[in-house]
Amino acid sequence: MYTASTAFLEALWEAGVSYVFANLGSDHPPIIESLAEAKASGRTLPKLITCPTEMVALSAAQGFAQASGRAQAVIVHVECGTQSLAGAVHNAANGRAPVLIFAGMSPFTQEGEMRGTRNEYIHWIQDIFDQRGLVRGYMRYENEIRTGRNVKQVVFRAMQFANSDPKGPVYLTAAREVMEEEVSPVTLPLEEWKPISPCAIPPVDVAALVEDLLNASYPLVVTSYLGRNTRAVDELVRLCRRLAIGVLESVPKCVNFPVDDPLYLGNLWSEPYQNAALEKADLVLTLDSDVPWIPLYNKPAKGAKVYQIDVDPLKERRPLWYIPSQRAFRADMAIALQQINEYLSRATIDERVVEKRREHYNQMNQARQAELREQEQSSGDVITPEYLTARVRHHTDRNTVFLIEGVTNNRAIFDHLFASQPASVLTSGGGSLGWNGGAAVGVKMALPSKAVVCLTGDGAYMFSVPSSVHWMSQRYRAPFLQVVYNNRGWAAPRFATLSVHPNGYASRTEDIGACFDPPPDYAGIAAAAGGAFAQIVRHPSQLDPALANAMKILRTEQRSVVLDVWVPRA
Ligand SMILES: Cc1ncc(C[n+]2csc(CCOP(=O)(O)OP(=O)(O)O)c2C)c(N)n1
Ligand SMILES: [Mg+2]
C-alpha cells in the first residue's frame, strides 16, 4: 500500500529529514500506518520521535536545525496541537530556523464517503475556518496538501522556502481523507528543488563602501547574528584586522567575532546609556542585526554614515522597523564580506589611519577586560552570575555547545563565558521563553559527540516544560547539562517596571508578583521525569565540585544533569 502519507514521509526523507518530532492525534492514522508499513516492508522513512509537548517538539527541531543546518519536521494534532506549539513558533521564525511543521485537519466528510471520514466526536469540534491563519504571520510559507498526487511537489516547495534566505519555519496541513488516498509513487529530481542561491552586493556598491571604510576615522561593526553563517566569521575577522575596525555586538545570538580579539568591544542589551564606541564611530556597518541599538538611549553620532547589510534588511515581517542608513543591502554575509575583502586587497591603505584606529579600539578593549576580570571574582558567600559563568567556562572545553537563555543574566553570561569558537553558542533567536530544554535535546541528537550545556534562567527553565524535556532526554539518549541561574523568580518584569516607573509605587513593593520563593525543586523535576542527576548549589564552595561532577557524568554516563544554582534574589 502506498498512500499520500507514505509519499509525504518519503518526500521528507528525500529532502534530508531524519527525524519527525511528533505529538500524535486522530488526524494521524494514515501517517502511523505508513510508518508501520514501512518498517514491515523495509522502506526507509524518517524516525518518529515522541514528544509529550508540542512546544518541546518544535524547540527540539529548531535546536537540531541550528546545530546541523538541516531542517527537520514536526507533526502536531490539528488546530489544538498547532496552538500548543506556542512560543516555539515565534522563536523559530525570529531565529530564522528552517523547520517543516505538519498538522492534520478535521476530516471533510461525515458519512463514510471516503476512507478517513469522520468517526469520532472530536472531528466536529476541531473543524475551524482558518487553521493556517493561526501561524500564518510567522511562516515563510504555508499551504494545504489537497491531493496525494502532488504531495512531494508541495513538500519540496515548502522545504525550498524553509532553506532559502531568510530561512524559517513552514506549515503544511492536510485532512485525513487526503492523507489516506492511495497514489502512485512519484520520483522527483531533488537537484531541481534546491534553495535559491544567496545574494551578493552589486559590485559597483562594493567600491563605494570600501572607499568610505578607508576614509572613516573610526569605523565600527555592529552585529547580532552574522555568526550563524560560520564562514562569515572568518571574513569579518579578516576585514576588521586589516583595517582595525571595532566590533560591537547587539543582543548577540551566537559567536560573531572572537571575543579575545583586541578589536572586540562587548555587547549591547537594553542598558539606558550611550555606548562610547558607537558614539565615536563615524561609519557604522550594521551586519545581520535585528536591533543594532535602542535609539532612545543609544545611537551613532549625528552625521555618522550607516551601511546595513543583512540577510533580511527590510525586516519584512515587522510592522514598525527602521534604522536610518546610507545604503542597505540584502546579502549573504560570507559573500558580502568576501567581496569587500577582495576589493580591499587591491586598494591603497593608509597605514597611519589604521594604526590610530587600532590604538583607539585596543584601549577600549583593555579597559573592558580589566572590568570583566574584576566582576568575576568570588564575593564571599554569594554566587554571582558573573562568578558562576566564569566557573562554567573553567569546567568546559572547546567540545562544548552552549545554549543560552539567561534573560537578565544574558549579559553576564556572554561577557564571562568568553566563547570565541564559531557555532559554539546558540540562542532561541526570539523572545518566547522556554526554548533551551527542547533545543538541547535536538542539538545533542544532531551533534552526539559534543557536550551540550544550557545556561538558563529559573523562569526560562520552567517555561521549557522540563518534565517533557527530561523524559525525551532519557528516552532518546540525548543527555545535556542545564545550569539554572536561580534568582527565585522573574527579574525581567521588575527591571521593565523600574525602567518606565523608576520612582513609582511598584519600585517600593517587595513582591510585584514575579517571585518564586520558596522555589520549586527545579533539578528534582528533571530527576523525576528522566532520571537526571539533580543537585542544588547554594554556596560558592559547592560550585566547583558540582560542575566537575556534572561534566564527568556527561562524559561517562548517558545521563542529563541539572544544577540549580542559587544566585542573588531577583
Ligand atoms: C513565553 C513567555 N512568557 C512570558 C515572557 C515575559 N518574560 C520575559 S522575561 C521573563 C522572566 C524570566 O525569568 P527568568 O528566566 O528567571 O529570568 P530573570 O528575569 O530572572 O533573569 C518573563 C516572564 C516571555 N518572554 N515569554
Ligand atoms: Mg529568574
Coordinates of C-alpha atoms and ligand atoms in Angstrom, one line a residue:
M1 CA 0.0 0.0 0.0
Y2 CA 1.4 3.4 -1.0
T3 CA -0.6 6.4 0.3
A4 CA -0.3 10.1 0.3
S5 CA 1.1 9.7 3.8
T6 CA 3.8 7.4 2.5
A7 CA 4.6 9.9 -0.2
F8 CA 4.7 12.7 2.3
L9 CA 7.1 10.9 4.6
E10 CA 9.2 9.8 1.7
A11 CA 9.4 13.4 0.5
L12 CA 10.6 14.5 3.9
W13 CA 13.3 11.7 3.9
E14 CA 14.4 12.7 0.4
A15 CA 14.6 16.4 1.5
G16 CA 17.1 15.5 4.3
V17 CA 14.7 15.0 7.2
S18 CA 16.0 12.3 9.6
Y19 CA 13.6 12.9 12.4
V20 CA 9.9 13.7 12.8
F21 CA 9.3 15.3 16.2
A22 CA 5.7 14.2 16.7
N23 CA 2.8 14.7 19.0
L24 CA 0.0 12.4 17.7
G25 CA -3.7 12.5 17.4
S26 CA -6.8 11.2 15.5
D27 CA -5.6 13.1 12.3
H28 CA -2.6 10.8 12.1
P29 CA -3.8 7.2 11.5
P30 CA -2.6 7.3 7.8
I31 CA 0.8 8.5 8.9
I32 CA 1.1 6.0 11.7
E33 CA 0.0 3.3 9.3
S34 CA 2.6 4.4 6.7
L35 CA 5.4 4.3 9.3
A36 CA 4.4 0.8 10.4
E37 CA 4.1 -0.4 6.8
A38 CA 7.5 1.0 6.0
K39 CA 9.0 -0.9 9.0
A40 CA 7.4 -4.1 7.8
S41 CA 8.4 -3.7 4.2
G42 CA 11.9 -2.3 4.7
R43 CA 11.1 1.2 3.3
T44 CA 13.3 3.9 4.7
L45 CA 11.4 6.8 6.2
P46 CA 12.3 9.4 8.9
K47 CA 12.3 8.2 12.5
L48 CA 9.5 9.3 14.7
I49 CA 10.5 11.0 18.0
T50 CA 7.7 11.0 20.5
C51 CA 7.3 14.5 22.1
P52 CA 5.0 14.8 25.1
T53 CA 4.6 18.5 24.4
E54 CA 4.4 20.4 21.1
M55 CA 6.4 23.4 22.3
V56 CA 9.3 20.9 23.1
A57 CA 8.9 19.2 19.7
L58 CA 9.4 22.4 17.8
S59 CA 12.2 23.6 20.1
A60 CA 13.9 20.3 19.5
A61 CA 13.5 20.6 15.7
Q62 CA 14.8 24.1 15.9
G63 CA 17.8 23.1 18.0
F64 CA 18.6 20.3 15.5
A65 CA 18.5 22.7 12.6
Q66 CA 20.6 25.3 14.5
A67 CA 23.3 22.7 15.2
S68 CA 23.3 21.0 11.9
G69 CA 21.8 23.4 9.3
R70 CA 19.4 20.6 8.4
A71 CA 15.7 21.2 8.6
Q72 CA 13.7 18.5 10.4
A73 CA 9.9 18.0 10.6
V74 CA 7.3 18.4 13.4
I75 CA 4.0 16.7 13.3
V76 CA 1.2 18.0 15.5
H77 CA -2.5 17.4 16.0
V78 CA -4.9 19.6 14.1
E79 CA -5.6 23.2 15.4
C80 CA -5.1 22.3 19.1
G81 CA -1.6 20.9 18.5
T82 CA -0.8 23.9 16.4
Q83 CA -1.8 26.2 19.2
S84 CA 0.3 24.1 21.6
L85 CA 3.4 24.8 19.5
A86 CA 3.1 28.0 21.5
G87 CA 6.0 30.4 21.6
A88 CA 8.3 28.0 19.8
V89 CA 6.7 29.3 16.6
H90 CA 7.8 32.8 17.4
N91 CA 11.3 31.5 18.2
A92 CA 11.8 29.5 15.0
A93 CA 10.5 32.5 13.0
N94 CA 12.7 35.1 14.7
G95 CA 15.7 32.7 14.8
R96 CA 15.2 32.1 11.1
A97 CA 15.4 28.4 11.7
P98 CA 14.3 26.1 8.9
V99 CA 11.7 23.5 10.0
L100 CA 8.7 21.9 8.4
I101 CA 5.6 21.7 10.5
F102 CA 2.7 19.4 9.5
A103 CA -0.7 19.4 11.2
G104 CA -3.7 17.3 10.2
M105 CA -7.1 18.8 9.7
S106 CA -10.5 17.5 10.7
P107 CA -12.0 15.1 8.1
F108 CA -14.2 16.9 5.5
T109 CA -16.7 14.1 5.0
Q110 CA -19.0 12.6 7.7
E111 CA -21.0 9.7 6.1
G112 CA -18.2 7.3 5.1
E113 CA -17.8 8.8 1.6
M114 CA -14.0 8.3 1.8
R115 CA -11.5 6.4 3.9
G116 CA -10.7 8.6 6.8
T117 CA -14.1 10.1 7.1
R118 CA -15.4 11.5 10.5
N119 CA -15.9 8.8 13.1
E120 CA -15.1 10.5 16.4
Y121 CA -16.9 13.3 18.3
I122 CA -13.8 15.4 18.3
H123 CA -13.8 15.7 14.4
W124 CA -16.8 18.1 14.7
I125 CA -15.1 20.1 17.5
Q126 CA -11.7 20.6 15.8
D127 CA -13.0 21.9 12.5
I128 CA -12.2 25.6 12.2
F129 CA -12.3 28.1 9.4
D130 CA -8.7 29.2 9.1
Q131 CA -6.3 26.7 10.8
R132 CA -3.4 28.0 8.8
G133 CA -4.2 31.5 10.0
L134 CA -3.1 30.5 13.5
V135 CA 0.5 30.6 12.4
R136 CA 0.4 32.5 9.1
G137 CA 2.1 35.6 10.4
Y138 CA 5.2 33.5 11.4
M139 CA 5.6 31.2 8.4
R140 CA 7.8 31.6 5.4
Y141 CA 5.3 29.5 3.5
E142 CA 2.1 27.7 4.4
N143 CA -0.3 25.6 2.3
E144 CA -2.8 22.8 2.4
I145 CA -2.0 19.5 0.7
R146 CA -5.2 18.9 -1.3
T147 CA -4.4 15.6 -3.0
G148 CA -2.0 12.8 -2.7
R149 CA -0.9 13.2 -6.3
N150 CA 1.4 16.2 -5.8
V151 CA 2.4 15.8 -2.1
K152 CA 6.1 15.6 -3.0
Q153 CA 6.0 18.8 -5.0
V154 CA 4.3 20.7 -2.2
V155 CA 6.8 19.3 0.4
F156 CA 9.8 20.2 -1.8
R157 CA 8.4 23.7 -2.4
A158 CA 7.9 24.2 1.3
M159 CA 11.4 23.0 2.1
Q160 CA 12.8 25.3 -0.6
F161 CA 11.2 28.2 1.3
A162 CA 12.4 26.9 4.7
N163 CA 16.0 26.7 3.4
S164 CA 16.2 29.8 1.3
D165 CA 17.3 33.1 3.0
P166 CA 15.8 34.5 5.1
K167 CA 15.2 30.9 6.3
G168 CA 12.4 29.9 8.6
P169 CA 9.5 27.6 9.5
V170 CA 6.9 26.4 7.0
Y171 CA 3.5 24.9 7.8
L172 CA 1.5 22.3 5.9
T173 CA -1.9 20.9 6.6
A174 CA -4.0 18.1 5.2
A175 CA -7.3 16.4 6.0
R176 CA -7.4 12.7 6.9
E177 CA -9.1 11.6 3.7
V178 CA -6.3 13.2 1.6
M179 CA -3.5 11.6 3.6
E180 CA -5.3 8.2 3.3
E181 CA -5.5 8.4 -0.5
E182 CA -3.7 5.6 -2.4
V183 CA -1.4 7.1 -5.0
S184 CA 1.3 6.0 -7.5
P185 CA 4.8 6.6 -6.3
V186 CA 6.5 9.7 -7.9
T187 CA 10.2 10.3 -8.1
L188 CA 11.3 14.0 -8.3
P189 CA 14.9 15.1 -9.1
L190 CA 15.9 16.8 -5.9
E191 CA 18.6 18.8 -7.5
E192 CA 15.8 20.8 -9.2
W193 CA 14.4 21.9 -5.9
K194 CA 17.4 23.4 -4.2
P195 CA 17.2 26.5 -2.0
I196 CA 17.6 29.7 -4.0
S197 CA 21.2 31.0 -4.4
P198 CA 22.4 33.5 -1.8
C199 CA 22.6 37.3 -2.7
A200 CA 25.7 39.4 -3.1
I201 CA 26.3 43.2 -3.0
P202 CA 26.2 44.8 -6.5
P203 CA 29.9 45.2 -7.5
V204 CA 29.7 49.0 -8.0
D205 CA 28.5 49.5 -4.5
V206 CA 31.3 47.4 -3.0
A207 CA 33.8 50.1 -4.3
A208 CA 31.9 52.9 -2.7
L209 CA 31.6 51.1 0.6
V210 CA 35.3 50.3 0.7
E211 CA 36.1 53.9 -0.1
D212 CA 34.1 55.0 2.9
L213 CA 35.7 52.4 5.1
L214 CA 39.1 53.7 4.1
N215 CA 38.2 57.3 4.7
A216 CA 36.5 56.9 8.0
S217 CA 38.3 57.8 11.2
Y218 CA 36.6 55.2 13.5
P219 CA 34.6 52.6 11.5
L220 CA 32.6 50.2 13.7
V221 CA 30.8 46.9 13.0
V222 CA 27.6 46.2 14.9
T223 CA 26.2 42.7 14.6
S224 CA 23.9 40.2 16.2
Y225 CA 23.7 37.0 14.2
L226 CA 26.4 37.2 11.5
G227 CA 28.0 34.1 13.0
R228 CA 25.0 31.8 12.2
N229 CA 26.8 31.8 8.9
T230 CA 30.1 30.5 10.3
R231 CA 32.1 31.2 7.1
A232 CA 31.2 34.9 7.6
V233 CA 33.1 35.0 10.9
D234 CA 36.5 34.4 9.2
E235 CA 35.8 37.0 6.6
L236 CA 34.8 39.5 9.3
V237 CA 38.0 38.8 11.3
R238 CA 40.0 39.3 8.1
L239 CA 38.3 42.7 7.3
C240 CA 38.4 44.0 10.8
R241 CA 42.1 43.1 11.5
R242 CA 43.2 44.5 8.1
L243 CA 41.5 47.9 8.7
A244 CA 41.3 48.0 12.5
I245 CA 37.5 48.1 12.7
G246 CA 36.0 47.7 16.1
V247 CA 33.3 45.1 16.7
L248 CA 30.3 45.6 18.9
E249 CA 27.6 43.0 19.4
S250 CA 24.0 44.0 20.0
V251 CA 21.9 41.3 21.7
P252 CA 24.3 38.6 20.3
K253 CA 22.6 35.4 19.1
C254 CA 25.8 33.4 18.5
V255 CA 29.6 33.8 18.3
N256 CA 30.1 36.5 15.7
F257 CA 33.7 37.5 16.3
P258 CA 36.4 36.1 18.6
V259 CA 35.8 37.9 21.9
D260 CA 39.5 37.6 22.8
D261 CA 40.4 39.8 19.8
P262 CA 41.7 43.3 20.8
L263 CA 39.1 44.8 18.4
Y264 CA 36.2 43.3 20.3
L265 CA 34.2 45.9 22.3
G266 CA 31.5 43.9 24.1
N267 CA 27.7 43.5 23.8
L268 CA 24.7 45.9 24.0
W269 CA 21.4 44.9 25.6
S270 CA 18.9 47.5 26.8
E271 CA 21.2 49.5 29.0
P272 CA 19.9 53.1 29.3
Y273 CA 23.2 54.8 28.4
Q274 CA 25.2 55.7 25.3
N275 CA 27.9 53.3 24.2
A276 CA 31.2 55.1 23.8
A277 CA 32.4 53.2 20.7
L278 CA 29.1 53.8 18.9
E279 CA 29.1 57.5 19.9
K280 CA 32.6 57.9 18.5
A281 CA 32.1 56.0 15.3
D282 CA 31.8 58.0 12.1
L283 CA 30.9 55.0 9.9
V284 CA 28.8 52.1 11.2
L285 CA 28.3 48.8 9.4
T286 CA 25.3 47.0 10.8
L287 CA 25.7 43.4 9.7
D288 CA 23.0 40.9 10.3
S289 CA 21.2 42.5 13.2
D290 CA 17.5 42.9 14.1
V291 CA 18.1 45.6 16.7
P292 CA 21.6 47.2 16.3
W293 CA 20.9 49.7 19.1
I294 CA 18.0 51.1 21.2
P295 CA 17.6 54.6 19.8
L296 CA 16.0 56.0 22.9
Y297 CA 19.3 55.5 24.8
N298 CA 22.0 54.8 22.4
K299 CA 22.8 55.5 18.7
P300 CA 25.5 56.5 16.3
A301 CA 26.6 60.2 16.4
K302 CA 24.8 62.6 14.1
G303 CA 26.3 62.6 10.7
A304 CA 27.8 59.1 11.0
K305 CA 27.3 57.1 7.9
V306 CA 25.4 53.8 8.4
Y307 CA 25.5 50.9 6.0
Q308 CA 23.2 48.0 6.6
I309 CA 23.9 44.5 5.2
D310 CA 21.5 41.8 6.2
V311 CA 20.0 38.6 5.2
D312 CA 16.6 40.3 5.8
P313 CA 17.3 44.1 5.6
L314 CA 13.6 45.1 5.3
K315 CA 12.6 43.0 8.3
E316 CA 9.6 42.1 6.2
R317 CA 7.5 40.8 9.0
R318 CA 7.9 43.8 11.3
P319 CA 5.2 46.5 11.2
L320 CA 7.5 49.1 12.7
W321 CA 11.1 48.9 11.9
Y322 CA 13.7 51.3 10.5
I323 CA 17.2 52.5 11.0
P324 CA 18.3 55.5 9.0
S325 CA 21.1 54.2 6.7
Q326 CA 23.1 55.5 3.8
R327 CA 22.7 52.2 1.9
A328 CA 21.1 48.9 2.7
F329 CA 21.9 45.6 1.0
R330 CA 20.3 42.2 1.1
A331 CA 23.2 39.8 1.1
D332 CA 24.7 36.6 2.5
M333 CA 27.3 38.0 4.9
A334 CA 30.0 35.5 4.0
I335 CA 29.7 36.5 0.3
A336 CA 29.4 40.2 1.1
L337 CA 32.5 40.3 3.3
Q338 CA 34.4 38.2 0.8
Q339 CA 33.6 40.8 -1.9
I340 CA 34.7 43.6 0.4
N341 CA 37.9 41.8 1.4
E342 CA 38.7 41.0 -2.2
Y343 CA 38.2 44.6 -3.3
L344 CA 40.3 45.7 -0.3
S345 CA 43.2 43.5 -1.4
R346 CA 43.7 45.8 -4.4
A347 CA 43.1 49.1 -2.6
T348 CA 45.7 51.5 -1.2
I349 CA 45.5 51.7 2.5
D350 CA 46.9 54.5 4.7
E351 CA 48.6 52.5 7.5
R352 CA 48.8 55.6 9.8
V353 CA 45.0 55.8 9.8
V354 CA 44.7 52.1 10.6
E355 CA 47.2 52.3 13.4
K356 CA 45.3 55.2 15.0
R357 CA 42.1 53.2 14.9
R358 CA 43.8 50.1 16.3
E359 CA 45.1 52.1 19.3
H360 CA 41.7 53.6 19.9
Y361 CA 39.9 50.3 20.0
N362 CA 42.7 48.4 21.8
Q363 CA 42.4 50.9 24.7
M364 CA 38.6 50.4 24.9
N365 CA 39.1 46.6 24.8
Q366 CA 41.7 46.7 27.6
A367 CA 39.5 48.8 29.9
R368 CA 36.7 46.3 29.3
Q369 CA 38.9 43.3 30.0
A370 CA 40.0 44.8 33.4
E371 CA 36.4 45.4 34.4
L372 CA 35.4 41.9 33.5
R373 CA 38.2 40.3 35.5
E374 CA 37.2 42.4 38.5
Q375 CA 33.5 41.4 38.2
E376 CA 34.1 37.7 38.1
Q377 CA 35.9 37.4 41.4
S378 CA 34.2 35.3 44.1
S379 CA 32.5 37.5 46.6
G380 CA 32.1 35.9 50.0
D381 CA 29.1 33.6 50.5
V382 CA 27.2 34.5 47.3
I383 CA 27.4 33.0 43.9
T384 CA 27.1 35.9 41.5
P385 CA 26.0 35.2 37.9
E386 CA 29.4 36.5 36.7
Y387 CA 31.3 34.2 39.0
L388 CA 29.0 31.2 38.1
T389 CA 29.6 31.8 34.4
A390 CA 33.4 32.1 34.9
R391 CA 33.4 28.7 36.7
V392 CA 31.3 27.2 33.9
R393 CA 33.9 28.5 31.5
H394 CA 36.6 26.9 33.6
H395 CA 35.0 23.5 33.6
T396 CA 34.1 23.3 29.9
D397 CA 36.2 22.8 26.8
R398 CA 36.2 23.5 23.1
N399 CA 34.0 20.5 22.5
T400 CA 31.0 22.3 24.1
V401 CA 27.9 23.8 22.6
F402 CA 26.3 26.4 24.9
L403 CA 22.5 27.1 24.7
I404 CA 21.9 30.5 26.4
E405 CA 18.5 31.6 27.7
G406 CA 19.7 33.6 30.7
V407 CA 17.3 36.6 30.3
T408 CA 18.5 39.4 32.6
N409 CA 21.8 37.4 33.1
N410 CA 22.4 37.1 29.4
R411 CA 24.9 39.9 29.6
A412 CA 26.9 38.3 32.4
I413 CA 26.8 35.0 30.6
F414 CA 28.0 36.4 27.2
D415 CA 30.7 38.6 29.0
H416 CA 32.1 35.8 31.1
L417 CA 31.7 32.7 29.0
F418 CA 34.3 34.1 26.6
A419 CA 33.1 31.8 23.8
S420 CA 35.1 32.5 20.7
Q421 CA 34.6 29.5 18.5
P422 CA 32.1 29.9 15.8
A423 CA 28.9 27.8 16.3
S424 CA 29.7 27.2 20.0
V425 CA 26.8 29.3 21.2
L426 CA 23.1 29.1 20.3
T427 CA 20.1 31.1 21.4
S428 CA 16.4 30.9 20.7
G429 CA 16.6 33.9 18.3
G430 CA 13.3 35.1 19.7
G431 CA 11.8 36.2 22.9
S432 CA 9.4 33.4 23.8
L433 CA 11.0 31.8 26.8
G434 CA 11.4 28.0 27.2
W435 CA 13.5 27.1 24.1
N436 CA 16.6 25.8 25.8
G437 CA 15.4 22.4 27.1
G438 CA 13.8 21.1 23.9
A439 CA 16.6 22.7 21.9
A440 CA 19.2 20.9 23.9
V441 CA 17.6 17.5 23.0
G442 CA 17.7 18.4 19.3
V443 CA 21.3 19.8 19.5
K444 CA 22.5 16.6 21.2
M445 CA 20.8 14.4 18.6
A446 CA 22.4 16.4 15.8
L447 CA 25.9 16.6 17.5
P448 CA 26.2 13.4 19.6
S449 CA 29.9 13.9 20.2
K450 CA 29.5 17.4 21.7
A451 CA 28.9 18.3 25.3
V452 CA 25.7 20.3 25.4
V453 CA 25.3 22.9 28.2
C454 CA 22.3 25.1 28.8
L455 CA 22.6 28.3 30.8
T456 CA 19.1 29.2 31.8
G457 CA 17.0 31.5 34.0
D458 CA 14.8 29.7 36.6
G459 CA 11.8 31.1 34.8
A460 CA 13.0 30.0 31.4
Y461 CA 13.7 26.5 32.8
M462 CA 10.0 26.2 33.9
F463 CA 8.8 27.7 30.6
S464 CA 10.8 24.9 28.8
V465 CA 8.5 22.1 30.2
P466 CA 11.3 20.2 31.9
S467 CA 9.0 17.2 32.6
S468 CA 8.7 16.6 28.8
V469 CA 12.3 17.6 28.0
H470 CA 13.9 15.3 30.5
W471 CA 11.7 12.3 29.6
M472 CA 12.8 12.8 26.0
S473 CA 16.5 13.3 27.0
Q474 CA 16.4 9.9 28.7
R475 CA 14.2 8.1 26.1
Y476 CA 16.3 9.2 23.2
R477 CA 19.7 9.2 24.9
A478 CA 20.3 12.9 24.4
P479 CA 22.0 13.9 27.7
F480 CA 22.9 17.5 28.5
L481 CA 23.7 19.8 31.4
Q482 CA 21.3 22.5 32.5
V483 CA 22.7 25.2 34.8
V484 CA 19.8 27.1 36.3
Y485 CA 20.6 30.7 37.3
N486 CA 18.1 30.6 40.2
N487 CA 17.3 34.1 41.4
R488 CA 14.0 33.0 42.8
G489 CA 11.8 34.5 40.2
W490 CA 11.5 36.7 37.2
A491 CA 13.8 39.7 37.4
A492 CA 12.9 41.0 33.9
P493 CA 9.4 42.3 34.7
R494 CA 10.8 44.2 37.7
F495 CA 13.5 45.7 35.6
A496 CA 11.0 46.6 32.9
T497 CA 8.7 48.3 35.5
L498 CA 11.6 50.3 37.0
S499 CA 12.7 51.5 33.6
V500 CA 9.2 53.0 33.0
H501 CA 8.3 53.9 36.6
P502 CA 11.6 54.4 38.4
N503 CA 10.0 56.0 41.4
G504 CA 6.5 54.6 41.3
Y505 CA 4.6 52.5 43.8
A506 CA 5.9 49.3 42.4
S507 CA 9.5 50.5 43.0
R508 CA 8.7 50.4 46.7
T509 CA 7.0 47.0 46.5
E510 CA 8.9 43.9 47.6
D511 CA 6.8 41.3 45.7
I512 CA 5.4 42.5 42.4
G513 CA 4.1 39.1 41.5
A514 CA 7.2 37.8 39.9
C515 CA 8.8 36.0 42.8
F516 CA 9.1 32.2 43.3
D517 CA 10.1 31.9 46.9
P518 CA 10.4 29.2 48.0
P519 CA 11.1 27.9 44.5
P520 CA 10.2 24.5 43.2
D521 CA 12.9 21.8 43.3
Y522 CA 14.0 22.5 39.7
A523 CA 16.6 19.8 39.5
G524 CA 14.2 17.3 41.2
I525 CA 11.7 17.8 38.4
A526 CA 14.3 16.5 35.9
A527 CA 15.3 13.6 38.1
A528 CA 11.7 12.5 38.5
A529 CA 10.9 12.9 34.7
G530 CA 14.0 11.5 33.2
G531 CA 16.4 10.2 35.8
A532 CA 18.6 13.3 35.6
F533 CA 21.3 13.8 38.2
A534 CA 20.0 16.6 40.3
Q535 CA 21.8 19.0 42.6
I536 CA 21.1 22.3 44.4
V537 CA 24.1 24.5 44.8
R538 CA 23.8 27.4 47.3
H539 CA 27.4 28.1 48.4
P540 CA 30.4 29.1 46.3
S541 CA 32.4 26.2 47.9
Q542 CA 30.0 23.7 46.4
L543 CA 30.2 25.1 42.9
D544 CA 33.5 23.7 41.5
P545 CA 32.9 20.2 42.8
A546 CA 29.4 20.3 41.4
L547 CA 30.5 21.4 37.9
A548 CA 33.4 19.0 37.8
N549 CA 31.0 16.1 38.7
A550 CA 28.4 17.3 36.2
M551 CA 30.9 17.3 33.3
K552 CA 32.1 13.8 34.4
I553 CA 28.6 12.5 34.4
L554 CA 28.1 13.9 30.9
R555 CA 31.3 12.3 29.7
T556 CA 30.8 8.9 31.2
E557 CA 27.1 8.3 31.6
Q558 CA 24.2 8.7 29.2
R559 CA 22.5 10.9 31.8
S560 CA 21.5 14.6 32.0
V561 CA 22.4 16.8 34.9
V562 CA 20.5 19.8 36.3
L563 CA 22.4 22.1 38.7
D564 CA 20.1 24.5 40.4
V565 CA 22.5 27.3 41.4
W566 CA 21.3 30.0 43.7
V567 CA 22.4 33.4 42.7
P568 CA 21.3 36.6 44.5
R569 CA 17.5 37.2 44.5
A570 CA 15.8 38.9 41.7
Ligands
LIG1 C1 6.6 32.6 26.8 C2 6.9 33.9 27.6 N1 6.1 34.3 28.6 C3 6.4 35.5 29.2 C4 7.5 36.2 28.9 C5 7.8 37.5 29.6 N2 9.1 37.4 30.3 C6 10.2 38.0 29.9 S1 11.5 37.7 30.9 C7 10.6 36.9 32.0 C8 11.2 36.4 33.2 C9 12.1 35.2 33.0 O1 12.5 34.7 34.2 P1 13.9 34.0 34.4 O2 14.2 33.0 33.3 O3 14.0 33.5 35.8 O4 15.0 35.2 34.1 P2 15.2 36.5 35.0 O5 14.3 37.5 34.6 O6 15.0 36.1 36.4 O7 16.6 36.9 34.7 C10 9.2 36.8 31.6 C11 8.2 36.2 32.3 C12 8.3 35.7 27.8 N3 9.4 36.4 27.4 N4 8.0 34.6 27.2
MG2 MG 14.9 34.3 37.4

